């Protein structure tokens, strides 16, 4: 086991947006878990993960010993916990498991009430699904970006079919999610009531796994701009929830916060400023929050770790929506469109050939695509 631990574990997640470390709730949940556990030097985070390399076709996944891949938040956390990586707020230090039952109960309640409508809002609502799919597709290499997002749609379809009695292919009038929405709103109210003036959910001085779960859901819901996002409007009416997300992001993800220049119509200019002044739209050149990040990360080709994006002290600042995404410029988009068109053309031609719609000329008949009947046939008919 000692030799195994000498090899740093690697976690692969989606790159972030809106100043968040990741666009995906499960990736954000895992990243928060690692930060709360103080996994610096033990886990390397890659923000350019490819879900096609994951065992289940989704992110996040963990590379345990340079060979073994573990996919999904649950199995990853189980592996991390077995190797002594867990938030101190879980109450497990020194063999104390007094909070384990309480934490498990809270997690189960939040997931049962929040997750179904959360998934429907992103991947089931016809008004939102194209926005969400595009957001994920931009972070997945071609041609896998045509396939991988569909997995989330299939998962959402299974949820709505089992819990609400309809499939996503049904007419919109059959999409009765009122009960799921009510459960999610009541859960948000319960979370806000529990938080009150506490920094963390359980009222402890240190965050627990419940806080990682809440950050995963609330960060995406509060920042993702969807045509129809009822939960976002509800969160904005609960200042405690907004403060929880902003405080956690500024404290633990100041270096990993990312915004593409297309997200809010920015110009690509990078700015530094404290999180509180960001809310007041005051663009002053001040340093990031004092509390540093606790886990190491390797940035992707997007330039997150480049010297151009670093402040005078050498640290990468917390961005407020003006960071340019090098992978989303006009030239890069044109390349993606051309490559996507070529892939689609090859796929359609292959489908046509396999199904006999399109036939290739025989070996002895190159160029003669139109064959005429032999004149002798006509003579026999005339006689």
Short mmCIF file of C-alpha atoms in Angstrom, two decimals, residues 88-273:
data_model
loop_
_atom_site.label_atom_id
_atom_site.label_comp_id
_atom_site.label_asym_id
_atom_site.label_seq_id
_atom_site.Cartn_x
_atom_site.Cartn_y
_atom_site.Cartn_z
CA UNK A 88 -12.19 16.78 8.96
CA UNK A 89 -15.72 18.08 9.45
CA UNK A 90 -16.98 14.53 9.01
CA UNK A 91 -15.87 13.86 12.59
CA UNK A 92 -13.75 10.86 11.63
CA UNK A 93 -10.45 12.08 12.96
CA UNK A 94 -9.14 9.94 15.76
CA UNK A 95 -11.63 7.19 14.99
CA UNK A 96 -14.61 9.37 15.92
CA UNK A 97 -17.58 8.43 13.76
CA UNK A 98 -20.21 10.29 15.80
CA UNK A 99 -21.34 12.41 12.87
CA UNK A 100 -21.36 9.67 10.24
CA UNK A 101 -25.02 8.74 10.65
CA UNK A 102 -26.11 12.38 10.74
CA UNK A 103 -24.10 13.22 7.64
CA UNK A 104 -25.41 10.19 5.73
CA UNK A 105 -29.00 11.11 6.60
CA UNK A 106 -28.60 14.69 5.43
CA UNK A 107 -26.95 13.60 2.20
CA UNK A 108 -29.71 11.13 1.47
CA UNK A 109 -32.42 13.71 2.11
CA UNK A 110 -30.82 16.30 -0.17
CA UNK A 111 -30.19 13.83 -3.00
CA UNK A 112 -33.71 12.37 -2.89
CA UNK A 113 -35.39 15.77 -3.00
CA UNK A 114 -32.98 17.82 -5.10
CA UNK A 115 -31.48 15.49 -7.65
CA UNK A 116 -34.54 14.52 -9.78
CA UNK A 117 -35.66 18.07 -10.56
CA UNK A 118 -32.04 19.24 -10.85
CA UNK A 119 -31.42 16.70 -13.61
CA UNK A 120 -34.70 17.50 -15.34
CA UNK A 121 -33.91 21.23 -15.32
CA UNK A 122 -30.59 20.65 -17.06
CA UNK A 123 -31.20 17.63 -19.28
CA UNK A 124 -34.95 17.12 -19.56
CA UNK A 125 -36.56 20.52 -20.01
CA UNK A 126 -36.84 21.13 -23.80
CA UNK A 127 -36.06 24.81 -23.23
CA UNK A 128 -32.79 24.07 -21.44
CA UNK A 129 -31.35 20.87 -22.84
CA UNK A 130 -29.66 22.49 -25.87
CA UNK A 131 -27.93 25.05 -23.64
CA UNK A 132 -26.65 22.36 -21.29
CA UNK A 133 -25.58 20.05 -24.12
CA UNK A 134 -23.62 22.84 -25.81
CA UNK A 135 -21.90 23.73 -22.54
CA UNK A 136 -20.68 20.16 -22.08
CA UNK A 137 -19.88 19.59 -25.75
CA UNK A 138 -17.44 22.50 -25.74
CA UNK A 139 -15.41 20.67 -23.10
CA UNK A 140 -15.35 17.27 -24.80
CA UNK A 141 -13.09 16.50 -27.79
CA UNK A 142 -14.64 15.85 -31.20
CA UNK A 143 -16.23 13.44 -32.07
CA UNK A 144 -16.97 12.30 -28.51
CA UNK A 145 -18.93 15.50 -27.83
CA UNK A 146 -21.70 14.13 -30.07
CA UNK A 147 -22.07 11.04 -27.93
CA UNK A 148 -21.13 11.64 -24.29
CA UNK A 149 -23.78 14.27 -23.36
CA UNK A 150 -26.49 11.82 -24.39
CA UNK A 151 -25.66 9.73 -21.33
CA UNK A 152 -26.98 12.47 -19.08
CA UNK A 153 -30.18 12.63 -21.11
CA UNK A 154 -30.66 8.87 -20.74
CA UNK A 155 -30.12 9.08 -16.99
CA UNK A 156 -32.65 11.88 -16.72
CA UNK A 157 -35.13 9.89 -18.79
CA UNK A 158 -34.81 6.97 -16.37
CA UNK A 159 -35.48 9.32 -13.44
CA UNK A 160 -38.58 10.92 -14.91
CA UNK A 161 -39.95 7.59 -16.05
CA UNK A 162 -39.61 6.01 -12.60
CA UNK A 163 -40.54 9.02 -10.45
CA UNK A 164 -42.95 11.06 -12.58
CA UNK A 165 -44.37 8.52 -15.02
CA UNK A 166 -43.30 10.09 -18.31
CA UNK A 167 -40.40 9.88 -20.72
CA UNK A 168 -38.56 12.78 -22.30
CA UNK A 169 -39.87 11.72 -25.72
CA UNK A 170 -43.46 12.32 -24.56
CA UNK A 171 -45.28 15.50 -25.49
CA UNK A 172 -44.51 18.47 -23.27
CA UNK A 173 -48.02 18.45 -21.85
CA UNK A 174 -47.21 15.14 -20.15
CA UNK A 175 -44.10 16.53 -18.44
CA UNK A 176 -45.66 16.87 -15.01
CA UNK A 177 -42.76 17.77 -12.71
CA UNK A 178 -44.71 19.86 -10.22
CA UNK A 179 -44.11 17.40 -7.39
CA UNK A 180 -40.40 17.16 -8.18
CA UNK A 181 -40.14 20.95 -8.25
CA UNK A 182 -41.96 21.32 -4.92
CA UNK A 183 -39.62 18.80 -3.32
CA UNK A 184 -36.59 20.71 -4.59
CA UNK A 185 -37.89 24.06 -3.32
CA UNK A 186 -38.69 22.64 0.11
CA UNK A 187 -35.20 21.16 0.23
CA UNK A 188 -33.65 24.55 -0.60
CA UNK A 189 -35.68 26.20 2.15
CA UNK A 190 -34.57 23.51 4.59
CA UNK A 191 -30.92 24.04 3.65
CA UNK A 192 -31.21 27.81 4.07
CA UNK A 193 -32.85 27.36 7.45
CA UNK A 194 -30.14 24.96 8.59
CA UNK A 195 -27.35 27.26 7.46
CA UNK A 196 -28.67 30.40 9.15
CA UNK A 197 -25.58 32.39 10.13
CA UNK A 198 -23.27 29.37 10.21
CA UNK A 199 -20.33 29.12 7.90
CA UNK A 200 -20.93 25.43 7.31
CA UNK A 201 -24.03 23.27 7.27
CA UNK A 202 -23.47 21.38 10.52
CA UNK A 203 -22.41 24.50 12.38
CA UNK A 204 -18.86 23.23 12.81
CA UNK A 205 -15.72 25.20 12.24
CA UNK A 206 -14.73 22.84 9.44
CA UNK A 207 -16.71 21.74 6.39
CA UNK A 208 -18.10 18.23 6.05
CA UNK A 209 -19.14 16.02 3.15
CA UNK A 210 -22.60 17.59 3.32
CA UNK A 211 -21.08 20.96 2.43
CA UNK A 212 -19.36 19.37 -0.58
CA UNK A 213 -22.72 18.02 -1.75
CA UNK A 214 -24.44 21.39 -1.29
CA UNK A 215 -21.68 23.18 -3.16
CA UNK A 216 -22.02 20.78 -6.08
CA UNK A 217 -25.73 21.47 -6.51
CA UNK A 218 -25.96 25.12 -5.49
CA UNK A 219 -22.93 26.34 -7.43
CA UNK A 220 -24.25 25.04 -10.74
CA UNK A 221 -27.86 26.09 -10.11
CA UNK A 222 -26.92 29.61 -9.04
CA UNK A 223 -24.51 30.30 -11.91
CA UNK A 224 -25.80 28.40 -14.95
CA UNK A 225 -27.87 30.69 -17.18
CA UNK A 226 -30.76 28.63 -18.53
CA UNK A 227 -33.86 29.86 -20.42
CA UNK A 228 -36.01 28.23 -17.74
CA UNK A 229 -34.31 27.96 -14.34
CA UNK A 230 -36.93 28.13 -11.59
CA UNK A 231 -34.51 26.85 -8.96
CA UNK A 232 -32.05 29.62 -9.71
CA UNK A 233 -34.73 32.22 -9.06
CA UNK A 234 -35.56 30.49 -5.78
CA UNK A 235 -31.90 30.39 -4.71
CA UNK A 236 -31.54 34.12 -5.36
CA UNK A 237 -34.38 34.71 -2.93
CA UNK A 238 -32.36 32.90 -0.24
CA UNK A 239 -29.29 35.08 0.49
CA UNK A 240 -27.80 32.42 2.76
CA UNK A 241 -27.49 30.01 -0.15
CA UNK A 242 -25.90 32.60 -2.42
CA UNK A 243 -23.44 33.58 0.30
CA UNK A 244 -22.55 29.94 0.88
CA UNK A 245 -21.63 29.42 -2.78
CA UNK A 246 -19.73 32.70 -3.12
CA UNK A 247 -17.84 32.23 0.14
CA UNK A 248 -16.82 28.65 -0.65
CA UNK A 249 -15.72 29.57 -4.18
CA UNK A 250 -13.65 32.54 -3.05
CA UNK A 251 -12.06 30.63 -0.17
CA UNK A 252 -11.19 27.33 -1.81
CA UNK A 253 -11.32 27.85 -5.58
CA UNK A 254 -9.79 31.27 -6.11
CA UNK A 255 -7.13 29.80 -8.38
CA UNK A 256 -9.36 27.36 -10.22
CA UNK A 257 -12.22 29.77 -10.98
CA UNK A 258 -12.63 30.11 -14.74
CA UNK A 259 -14.73 32.19 -17.12
CA UNK A 260 -14.62 32.17 -20.90
CA UNK A 261 -14.86 35.50 -22.65
CA UNK A 262 -18.09 34.38 -24.35
CA UNK A 263 -19.93 33.61 -21.11
CA UNK A 264 -20.92 37.17 -20.24
CA UNK A 265 -20.01 38.96 -23.44
CA UNK A 266 -16.58 39.94 -22.15
CA UNK A 267 -13.62 41.06 -24.20
CA UNK A 268 -11.05 38.61 -22.91
CA UNK A 269 -9.38 41.09 -20.60
CA UNK A 270 -8.22 39.55 -17.33
CA UNK A 271 -8.74 41.34 -14.05
CA UNK A 272 -8.02 40.69 -10.40
CA UNK A 273 -10.28 41.69 -7.56
#
